Amino acid sequence: MVKSIVVCVIILLFLVGFGKIRETKLRTEEHDASLKKLYAKDFYIGAAVNDGVILGKNTQALQILKKEFNTISPENVMKWQEIHPSPNSFNFEMADKYVALGKKNNMHIVGHTLLWHSQIGSWMNSVKDSAVMANYIKEHITTVAERYKGKIDSWDVVNEALNEDGALRESVFLKVMGERYLEYAFKIAEKADPSAELYYNDYNMWKPKKREGAIQLIENLQKNGVKIHGVGMQGHWGLTEPSLEEVETSIIAYSKLGIKVAITELDITVLPNPWELEGAEISQNFENSDEMNPYPDVLPDSVEVQLANRYRDIFKLFLKHSDKIDRVTFWGVNDKSSWLNNWPIKKRTNYPLLFDRDYKTKKAYHVVTGLKTN
Ligand code: 9MR
């Protein structure tokens, strides 16, 4: 009797001890893990940064950024409206700080974006003359790209020039200058900074018709001898859409054009989608309601697992094509600051990234790192 009690106590002590060792090991692994280190041989891995990170005010986000990521994108500070608010004035204060942050931490620095119909200087919308439009575009791209010459590694030269059906978007640039604005923008960017990589960037780049349109756009540039180094697939995706097959088909198709593929703005929404909304067309906005905001306090475990599985599948696919993919960038550091809390419905609680509102790693983080450690 006494003997069996002693044996039981020994076994119990052993189990407790083992548990402690395992717990410590897990904690150490979490502490040591780093996305950028684990994926160093596959692709750059990054995050878009906002004012709080750039100014160093959000110290927790900054800590994550330095530990986990080796490339940054400016979520807003390089957009036309921010950097060039009126025809004769430029405001480089935040953009300079953004570039300094990247340099200080030895990161691959992305410029986003030189030409986008949205967030553009308001006067641009009333330009009617093609030569005047061309001059404004030239002045803008030249001034910005020359300032950061040799510092920005990769520019999103043109952003979101396509409709969902693959035709060119009726932007003010297209209306006033015609198709040639695309070639024009890339040529000016190349002249301003010949060492920077030049990208075309858009959402829903997995959709077959949009893919065809993008391929045509890129081939037209190439046919005319215009330099383009890569294509950005933004990656504002959901738990089930797009299918991995569509994403894969696009990665392969773009790569066949002889250019790099980057996943430039990755986030996975877990919230209901009003109507049949897809992508990131920011002019769309809808009413908030309890039904549309089902997890205001906490994400149920079942959905967190779904999100983790989705990230696992997506990263497996990225790894399979790491020879074609140059970079994977998340659109934000953690859930709290994601644009998806305010789009397409304002003031919801979304959970699209790998770090939660308390700057802690989520299950999704552990599966993404786990793919490289297990
Ligand atoms: O995340 C950005 C958000 O804070 C801005 O309000 C919005 C408008 O400038 O742009 C968001 O970023 C967009 C990016 O620049 C281009 N692709 C779609 C992104 C999400 O709308």
mmCIF file of N, CA, C and O in Angstrom, residues 243-322:
data_model
loop_
_atom_site.group_PDB
_atom_site.id
_atom_site.type_symbol
_atom_site.label_atom_id
_atom_site.label_comp_id
_atom_site.label_asym_id
_atom_site.label_seq_id
_atom_site.Cartn_x
_atom_site.Cartn_y
_atom_site.Cartn_z
ATOM 1 N N SER A 243 -10.564 31.164 -53.321
ATOM 2 C CA SER A 243 -10.071 29.796 -53.192
ATOM 3 C C SER A 243 -8.555 29.796 -53.385
ATOM 4 O O SER A 243 -7.995 30.662 -54.079
ATOM 5 N N LEU A 244 -7.911 28.824 -52.773
ATOM 6 C CA LEU A 244 -6.450 28.722 -52.908
ATOM 7 C C LEU A 244 -6.070 28.519 -54.375
ATOM 8 O O LEU A 244 -5.037 29.003 -54.834
ATOM 9 N N GLU A 245 -6.931 27.816 -55.101
ATOM 10 C CA GLU A 245 -6.654 27.539 -56.519
ATOM 11 C C GLU A 245 -6.568 28.837 -57.317
ATOM 12 O O GLU A 245 -5.671 29.007 -58.140
ATOM 13 N N GLU A 246 -7.527 29.734 -57.058
ATOM 14 C CA GLU A 246 -7.510 31.003 -57.808
ATOM 15 C C GLU A 246 -6.262 31.812 -57.479
ATOM 16 O O GLU A 246 -5.648 32.417 -58.355
ATOM 17 N N VAL A 247 -5.915 31.819 -56.187
ATOM 18 C CA VAL A 247 -4.727 32.575 -55.791
ATOM 19 C C VAL A 247 -3.497 31.973 -56.474
ATOM 20 O O VAL A 247 -2.659 32.678 -57.051
ATOM 21 N N GLU A 248 -3.429 30.657 -56.450
ATOM 22 C CA GLU A 248 -2.274 29.970 -57.034
ATOM 23 C C GLU A 248 -2.177 30.230 -58.541
ATOM 24 O O GLU A 248 -1.107 30.520 -59.077
ATOM 25 N N THR A 249 -3.330 30.123 -59.219
ATOM 26 C CA THR A 249 -3.328 30.370 -60.673
ATOM 27 C C THR A 249 -2.770 31.761 -60.964
ATOM 28 O O THR A 249 -1.987 31.957 -61.898
ATOM 29 N N SER A 250 -3.167 32.730 -60.157
ATOM 30 C CA SER A 250 -2.688 34.099 -60.389
ATOM 31 C C SER A 250 -1.193 34.225 -60.124
ATOM 32 O O SER A 250 -0.468 34.840 -60.910
ATOM 33 N N ILE A 251 -0.733 33.646 -59.014
ATOM 34 C CA ILE A 251 0.704 33.743 -58.702
ATOM 35 C C ILE A 251 1.515 33.195 -59.877
ATOM 36 O O ILE A 251 2.485 33.812 -60.337
ATOM 37 N N ILE A 252 1.080 32.050 -60.381
ATOM 38 C CA ILE A 252 1.823 31.412 -61.489
ATOM 39 C C ILE A 252 1.740 32.270 -62.758
ATOM 40 O O ILE A 252 2.742 32.518 -63.428
ATOM 41 N N ALA A 253 0.525 32.757 -63.049
ATOM 42 C CA ALA A 253 0.339 33.542 -64.279
ATOM 43 C C ALA A 253 1.175 34.825 -64.259
ATOM 44 O O ALA A 253 1.811 35.176 -65.253
ATOM 45 N N TYR A 254 1.200 35.516 -63.130
ATOM 46 C CA TYR A 254 1.975 36.766 -63.071
ATOM 47 C C TYR A 254 3.466 36.473 -63.155
ATOM 48 O O TYR A 254 4.224 37.192 -63.803
ATOM 49 N N SER A 255 3.849 35.400 -62.499
ATOM 50 C CA SER A 255 5.272 35.057 -62.502
ATOM 51 C C SER A 255 5.759 34.730 -63.914
ATOM 52 O O SER A 255 6.904 35.030 -64.275
ATOM 53 N N LYS A 256 4.857 34.151 -64.700
ATOM 54 C CA LYS A 256 5.222 33.812 -66.092
ATOM 55 C C LYS A 256 5.532 35.049 -66.929
ATOM 56 O O LYS A 256 6.122 34.936 -68.003
ATOM 57 N N LEU A 257 5.107 36.200 -66.464
ATOM 58 C CA LEU A 257 5.413 37.435 -67.199
ATOM 59 C C LEU A 257 6.862 37.865 -66.959
ATOM 60 O O LEU A 257 7.316 38.887 -67.471
ATOM 61 N N GLY A 258 7.550 37.105 -66.126
ATOM 62 C CA GLY A 258 8.958 37.411 -65.856
ATOM 63 C C GLY A 258 9.138 38.473 -64.782
ATOM 64 O O GLY A 258 10.179 39.139 -64.726
ATOM 65 N N ILE A 259 8.116 38.649 -63.951
ATOM 66 C CA ILE A 259 8.213 39.654 -62.884
ATOM 67 C C ILE A 259 7.988 38.999 -61.515
ATOM 68 O O ILE A 259 7.507 37.872 -61.428
ATOM 69 N N LYS A 260 8.335 39.767 -60.470
ATOM 70 C CA LYS A 260 8.145 39.250 -59.112
ATOM 71 C C LYS A 260 6.685 39.395 -58.685
ATOM 72 O O LYS A 260 5.987 40.295 -59.150
ATOM 73 N N VAL A 261 6.286 38.528 -57.773
ATOM 74 C CA VAL A 261 4.944 38.645 -57.192
ATOM 75 C C VAL A 261 5.117 39.018 -55.713
ATOM 76 O O VAL A 261 5.967 38.442 -55.027
ATOM 77 N N ALA A 262 4.327 39.997 -55.269
ATOM 78 C CA ALA A 262 4.334 40.318 -53.832
ATOM 79 C C ALA A 262 2.895 40.277 -53.324
ATOM 80 O O ALA A 262 1.969 40.661 -54.032
ATOM 81 N N ILE A 263 2.732 39.759 -52.122
ATOM 82 C CA ILE A 263 1.433 39.840 -51.451
ATOM 83 C C ILE A 263 1.560 41.093 -50.601
ATOM 84 O O ILE A 263 2.316 41.117 -49.619
ATOM 85 N N THR A 264 0.859 42.148 -50.994
ATOM 86 C CA THR A 264 1.218 43.464 -50.464
ATOM 87 C C THR A 264 0.365 43.966 -49.302
ATOM 88 O O THR A 264 0.791 44.853 -48.571
ATOM 89 N N GLU A 265 -0.849 43.449 -49.151
ATOM 90 C CA GLU A 265 -1.737 44.008 -48.111
ATOM 91 C C GLU A 265 -2.585 42.883 -47.533
ATOM 92 O O GLU A 265 -3.805 42.851 -47.693
ATOM 93 N N LEU A 266 -1.934 41.971 -46.834
ATOM 94 C CA LEU A 266 -2.654 40.778 -46.386
ATOM 95 C C LEU A 266 -3.432 41.013 -45.089
ATOM 96 O O LEU A 266 -2.888 41.538 -44.113
ATOM 97 N N ASP A 267 -4.694 40.664 -45.092
ATOM 98 C CA ASP A 267 -5.516 40.578 -43.875
ATOM 99 C C ASP A 267 -6.732 39.716 -44.196
ATOM 100 O O ASP A 267 -7.182 39.674 -45.333
ATOM 101 N N ILE A 268 -7.219 38.990 -43.192
ATOM 102 C CA ILE A 268 -8.346 38.081 -43.401
ATOM 103 C C ILE A 268 -9.504 38.531 -42.515
ATOM 104 O O ILE A 268 -9.424 38.428 -41.289
ATOM 105 N N THR A 269 -10.576 39.000 -43.133
ATOM 106 C CA THR A 269 -11.721 39.435 -42.319
ATOM 107 C C THR A 269 -12.470 38.217 -41.778
ATOM 108 O O THR A 269 -12.580 37.200 -42.461
ATOM 109 N N VAL A 270 -12.981 38.332 -40.525
ATOM 110 C CA VAL A 270 -13.782 37.242 -39.962
ATOM 111 C C VAL A 270 -15.233 37.702 -39.796
ATOM 112 O O VAL A 270 -16.044 36.990 -39.218
ATOM 113 N N LEU A 271 -15.534 38.905 -40.268
ATOM 114 C CA LEU A 271 -16.872 39.470 -40.051
ATOM 115 C C LEU A 271 -17.775 39.288 -41.268
ATOM 116 O O LEU A 271 -17.291 39.129 -42.381
ATOM 117 N N PRO A 272 -19.117 39.326 -40.999
ATOM 118 C CA PRO A 272 -20.040 39.171 -42.123
ATOM 119 C C PRO A 272 -19.853 40.282 -43.146
ATOM 120 O O PRO A 272 -19.508 41.413 -42.805
ATOM 121 N N ASN A 273 -20.114 39.897 -44.348
ATOM 122 C CA ASN A 273 -19.883 40.776 -45.468
ATOM 123 C C ASN A 273 -21.223 41.357 -45.929
ATOM 124 O O ASN A 273 -22.087 40.615 -46.353
ATOM 125 N N PRO A 274 -21.418 42.678 -45.825
ATOM 126 C CA PRO A 274 -22.694 43.211 -46.285
ATOM 127 C C PRO A 274 -22.802 43.052 -47.795
ATOM 128 O O PRO A 274 -21.863 43.364 -48.521
ATOM 129 N N TRP A 275 -23.926 42.595 -48.258
ATOM 130 C CA TRP A 275 -24.118 42.296 -49.670
ATOM 131 C C TRP A 275 -23.021 41.350 -50.148
ATOM 132 O O TRP A 275 -22.457 40.599 -49.394
ATOM 133 N N GLU A 276 -22.708 41.435 -51.365
ATOM 134 C CA GLU A 276 -21.715 40.502 -51.898
ATOM 135 C C GLU A 276 -20.371 41.186 -52.083
ATOM 136 O O GLU A 276 -19.675 40.983 -53.067
ATOM 137 N N LEU A 277 -20.011 41.974 -51.101
ATOM 138 C CA LEU A 277 -18.818 42.808 -51.232
ATOM 139 C C LEU A 277 -17.522 42.009 -51.260
ATOM 140 O O LEU A 277 -17.328 41.098 -50.497
ATOM 141 N N GLU A 278 -16.639 42.398 -52.138
ATOM 142 C CA GLU A 278 -15.324 41.740 -52.209
ATOM 143 C C GLU A 278 -14.252 42.782 -52.416
ATOM 144 O O GLU A 278 -14.494 43.809 -53.034
ATOM 145 N N GLY A 279 -13.054 42.467 -51.950
ATOM 146 C CA GLY A 279 -11.920 43.334 -52.268
ATOM 147 C C GLY A 279 -11.794 44.503 -51.339
ATOM 148 O O GLY A 279 -12.045 44.391 -50.147
ATOM 149 N N ALA A 280 -11.409 45.660 -51.883
ATOM 150 C CA ALA A 280 -11.078 46.783 -51.022
ATOM 151 C C ALA A 280 -11.490 48.110 -51.627
ATOM 152 O O ALA A 280 -10.842 49.120 -51.442
ATOM 153 N N GLU A 281 -12.606 48.128 -52.356
ATOM 154 C CA GLU A 281 -13.068 49.386 -52.956
ATOM 155 C C GLU A 281 -13.542 50.296 -51.829
ATOM 156 O O GLU A 281 -14.600 50.081 -51.243
ATOM 157 N N ILE A 282 -12.739 51.304 -51.498
ATOM 158 C CA ILE A 282 -13.001 52.021 -50.247
ATOM 159 C C ILE A 282 -14.185 52.984 -50.309
ATOM 160 O O ILE A 282 -14.584 53.525 -49.299
ATOM 161 N N SER A 283 -14.773 53.169 -51.482
ATOM 162 C CA SER A 283 -15.930 54.069 -51.523
ATOM 163 C C SER A 283 -17.188 53.387 -50.977
ATOM 164 O O SER A 283 -18.215 54.008 -50.790
ATOM 165 N N GLN A 284 -17.103 52.073 -50.694
ATOM 166 C CA GLN A 284 -18.273 51.355 -50.191
ATOM 167 C C GLN A 284 -18.356 51.458 -48.666
ATOM 168 O O GLN A 284 -17.386 51.220 -47.985
ATOM 169 N N ASN A 285 -19.550 51.815 -48.137
ATOM 170 C CA ASN A 285 -19.759 51.882 -46.691
ATOM 171 C C ASN A 285 -21.181 51.479 -46.345
ATOM 172 O O ASN A 285 -22.111 51.799 -47.065
ATOM 173 N N PHE A 286 -21.362 50.811 -45.210
ATOM 174 C CA PHE A 286 -22.684 50.304 -44.856
ATOM 175 C C PHE A 286 -22.997 50.611 -43.386
ATOM 176 O O PHE A 286 -22.132 51.019 -42.631
ATOM 177 N N GLU A 287 -24.270 50.358 -42.982
ATOM 178 C CA GLU A 287 -24.696 50.623 -41.610
ATOM 179 C C GLU A 287 -24.202 49.542 -40.649
ATOM 180 O O GLU A 287 -24.178 48.363 -40.991
ATOM 181 N N ASN A 288 -23.878 49.939 -39.418
ATOM 182 C CA ASN A 288 -23.475 48.971 -38.400
ATOM 183 C C ASN A 288 -24.727 48.383 -37.731
ATOM 184 O O ASN A 288 -25.776 48.988 -37.731
ATOM 185 N N SER A 289 -24.610 47.166 -37.174
ATOM 186 C CA SER A 289 -25.702 46.540 -36.419
ATOM 187 C C SER A 289 -25.105 45.378 -35.635
ATOM 188 O O SER A 289 -23.985 44.952 -35.924
ATOM 189 N N ASP A 290 -25.865 44.819 -34.648
ATOM 190 C CA ASP A 290 -25.343 43.697 -33.865
ATOM 191 C C ASP A 290 -25.028 42.517 -34.770
ATOM 192 O O ASP A 290 -24.047 41.812 -34.578
ATOM 193 N N GLU A 291 -25.887 42.343 -35.752
ATOM 194 C CA GLU A 291 -25.697 41.217 -36.663
ATOM 195 C C GLU A 291 -24.404 41.360 -37.477
ATOM 196 O O GLU A 291 -23.724 40.377 -37.762
ATOM 197 N N MET A 292 -24.105 42.592 -37.802
ATOM 198 C CA MET A 292 -22.915 42.850 -38.620
ATOM 199 C C MET A 292 -21.636 42.940 -37.775
ATOM 200 O O MET A 292 -20.540 43.002 -38.306
ATOM 201 N N ASN A 293 -21.824 42.990 -36.443
ATOM 202 C CA ASN A 293 -20.661 43.101 -35.555
ATOM 203 C C ASN A 293 -20.771 42.030 -34.464
ATOM 204 O O ASN A 293 -20.962 42.330 -33.287
ATOM 205 N N PRO A 294 -20.671 40.760 -34.843
ATOM 206 C CA PRO A 294 -21.023 39.668 -33.922
ATOM 207 C C PRO A 294 -20.025 39.408 -32.781
ATOM 208 O O PRO A 294 -20.386 38.753 -31.825
ATOM 209 N N TYR A 295 -18.801 39.921 -32.872
ATOM 210 C CA TYR A 295 -17.811 39.608 -31.820
ATOM 211 C C TYR A 295 -17.230 40.896 -31.225
ATOM 212 O O TYR A 295 -16.017 41.149 -31.313
ATOM 213 N N PRO A 296 -18.091 41.744 -30.614
ATOM 214 C CA PRO A 296 -17.592 43.045 -30.142
ATOM 215 C C PRO A 296 -16.569 42.925 -29.013
ATOM 216 O O PRO A 296 -15.742 43.811 -28.841
ATOM 217 N N ASP A 297 -16.605 41.810 -28.238
ATOM 218 C CA ASP A 297 -15.693 41.703 -27.092
ATOM 219 C C ASP A 297 -14.565 40.713 -27.300
ATOM 220 O O ASP A 297 -13.429 40.982 -26.943
ATOM 221 N N VAL A 298 -14.930 39.550 -27.833
ATOM 222 C CA VAL A 298 -13.899 38.512 -27.971
ATOM 223 C C VAL A 298 -14.235 37.635 -29.177
ATOM 224 O O VAL A 298 -15.407 37.457 -29.532
ATOM 225 N N LEU A 299 -13.197 37.109 -29.793
ATOM 226 C CA LEU A 299 -13.409 36.221 -30.943
ATOM 227 C C LEU A 299 -13.612 34.800 -30.419
ATOM 228 O O LEU A 299 -12.758 34.272 -29.703
ATOM 229 N N PRO A 300 -14.751 34.160 -30.745
ATOM 230 C CA PRO A 300 -14.960 32.789 -30.249
ATOM 231 C C PRO A 300 -13.832 31.879 -30.726
ATOM 232 O O PRO A 300 -13.294 32.067 -31.824
ATOM 233 N N ASP A 301 -13.512 30.917 -29.864
ATOM 234 C CA ASP A 301 -12.404 30.010 -30.159
ATOM 235 C C ASP A 301 -12.558 29.336 -31.532
ATOM 236 O O ASP A 301 -11.596 29.197 -32.275
ATOM 237 N N SER A 302 -13.806 28.951 -31.845
ATOM 238 C CA SER A 302 -14.023 28.235 -33.114
ATOM 239 C C SER A 302 -13.627 29.104 -34.309
ATOM 240 O O SER A 302 -13.061 28.617 -35.291
ATOM 241 N N VAL A 303 -13.898 30.404 -34.225
ATOM 242 C CA VAL A 303 -13.550 31.290 -35.353
ATOM 243 C C VAL A 303 -12.041 31.542 -35.367
ATOM 244 O O VAL A 303 -11.413 31.616 -36.422
ATOM 245 N N GLU A 304 -11.476 31.633 -34.168
ATOM 246 C CA GLU A 304 -10.018 31.830 -34.087
ATOM 247 C C GLU A 304 -9.284 30.645 -34.740
ATOM 248 O O GLU A 304 -8.281 30.818 -35.437
ATOM 249 N N VAL A 305 -9.845 29.447 -34.515
ATOM 250 C CA VAL A 305 -9.246 28.255 -35.126
ATOM 251 C C VAL A 305 -9.414 28.301 -36.653
ATOM 252 O O VAL A 305 -8.492 27.997 -37.411
ATOM 253 N N GLN A 306 -10.600 28.722 -37.077
ATOM 254 C CA GLN A 306 -10.855 28.858 -38.524
ATOM 255 C C GLN A 306 -9.857 29.831 -39.156
ATOM 256 O O GLN A 306 -9.304 29.578 -40.228
ATOM 257 N N LEU A 307 -9.630 30.934 -38.473
ATOM 258 C CA LEU A 307 -8.688 31.942 -38.981
ATOM 259 C C LEU A 307 -7.274 31.359 -39.058
ATOM 260 O O LEU A 307 -6.555 31.538 -40.052
ATOM 261 N N ALA A 308 -6.899 30.633 -38.008
ATOM 262 C CA ALA A 308 -5.561 30.031 -37.982
ATOM 263 C C ALA A 308 -5.406 29.033 -39.125
ATOM 264 O O ALA A 308 -4.381 29.014 -39.826
ATOM 265 N N ASN A 309 -6.444 28.224 -39.343
ATOM 266 C CA ASN A 309 -6.372 27.238 -40.438
ATOM 267 C C ASN A 309 -6.261 27.912 -41.790
ATOM 268 O O ASN A 309 -5.540 27.453 -42.681
ATOM 269 N N ARG A 310 -6.996 29.000 -41.938
ATOM 270 C CA ARG A 310 -6.950 29.740 -43.209
ATOM 271 C C ARG A 310 -5.529 30.294 -43.435
ATOM 272 O O ARG A 310 -4.971 30.181 -44.524
ATOM 273 N N TYR A 311 -4.953 30.873 -42.388
ATOM 274 C CA TYR A 311 -3.580 31.391 -42.520
ATOM 275 C C TYR A 311 -2.592 30.259 -42.821
ATOM 276 O O TYR A 311 -1.663 30.422 -43.600
ATOM 277 N N ARG A 312 -2.828 29.101 -42.188
ATOM 278 C CA ARG A 312 -1.948 27.957 -42.455
ATOM 279 C C ARG A 312 -2.001 27.578 -43.940
ATOM 280 O O ARG A 312 -0.970 27.438 -44.604
ATOM 281 N N ASP A 313 -3.210 27.466 -44.474
ATOM 282 C CA ASP A 313 -3.359 27.082 -45.884
ATOM 283 C C ASP A 313 -2.712 28.111 -46.812
ATOM 284 O O ASP A 313 -2.044 27.773 -47.783
ATOM 285 N N ILE A 314 -2.946 29.364 -46.489
ATOM 286 C CA ILE A 314 -2.411 30.438 -47.347
ATOM 287 C C ILE A 314 -0.880 30.442 -47.318
ATOM 288 O O ILE A 314 -0.219 30.535 -48.355
ATOM 289 N N PHE A 315 -0.323 30.322 -46.130
ATOM 290 C CA PHE A 315 1.148 30.338 -46.041
ATOM 291 C C PHE A 315 1.774 29.080 -46.640
ATOM 292 O O PHE A 315 2.882 29.137 -47.175
ATOM 293 N N LYS A 316 1.062 27.961 -46.554
ATOM 294 C CA LYS A 316 1.571 26.753 -47.225
ATOM 295 C C LYS A 316 1.689 27.025 -48.719
ATOM 296 O O LYS A 316 2.663 26.639 -49.376
ATOM 297 N N LEU A 317 0.669 27.669 -49.251
ATOM 298 C CA LEU A 317 0.679 28.001 -50.678
ATOM 299 C C LEU A 317 1.819 28.980 -50.994
ATOM 300 O O LEU A 317 2.540 28.814 -51.993
ATOM 301 N N PHE A 318 1.994 29.981 -50.143
ATOM 302 C CA PHE A 318 3.075 30.940 -50.372
ATOM 303 C C PHE A 318 4.432 30.224 -50.354
ATOM 304 O O PHE A 318 5.317 30.511 -51.164
ATOM 305 N N LEU A 319 4.572 29.289 -49.421
ATOM 306 C CA LEU A 319 5.852 28.565 -49.337
ATOM 307 C C LEU A 319 6.088 27.730 -50.588
ATOM 308 O O LEU A 319 7.200 27.645 -51.095
ATOM 309 N N LYS A 320 5.005 27.123 -51.083
ATOM 310 C CA LYS A 320 5.117 26.320 -52.297
ATOM 311 C C LYS A 320 5.643 27.174 -53.463
ATOM 312 O O LYS A 320 6.355 26.682 -54.332
ATOM 313 N N HIS A 321 5.287 28.462 -53.446
ATOM 314 C CA HIS A 321 5.691 29.340 -54.548
ATOM 315 C C HIS A 321 6.686 30.401 -54.084
ATOM 316 O O HIS A 321 6.709 31.512 -54.630
ATOM 317 N N SER A 322 7.483 30.049 -53.109
ATOM 318 C CA SER A 322 8.414 31.062 -52.585
ATOM 319 C C SER A 322 9.459 31.475 -53.629
ATOM 320 O O SER A 322 10.073 32.527 -53.509
#
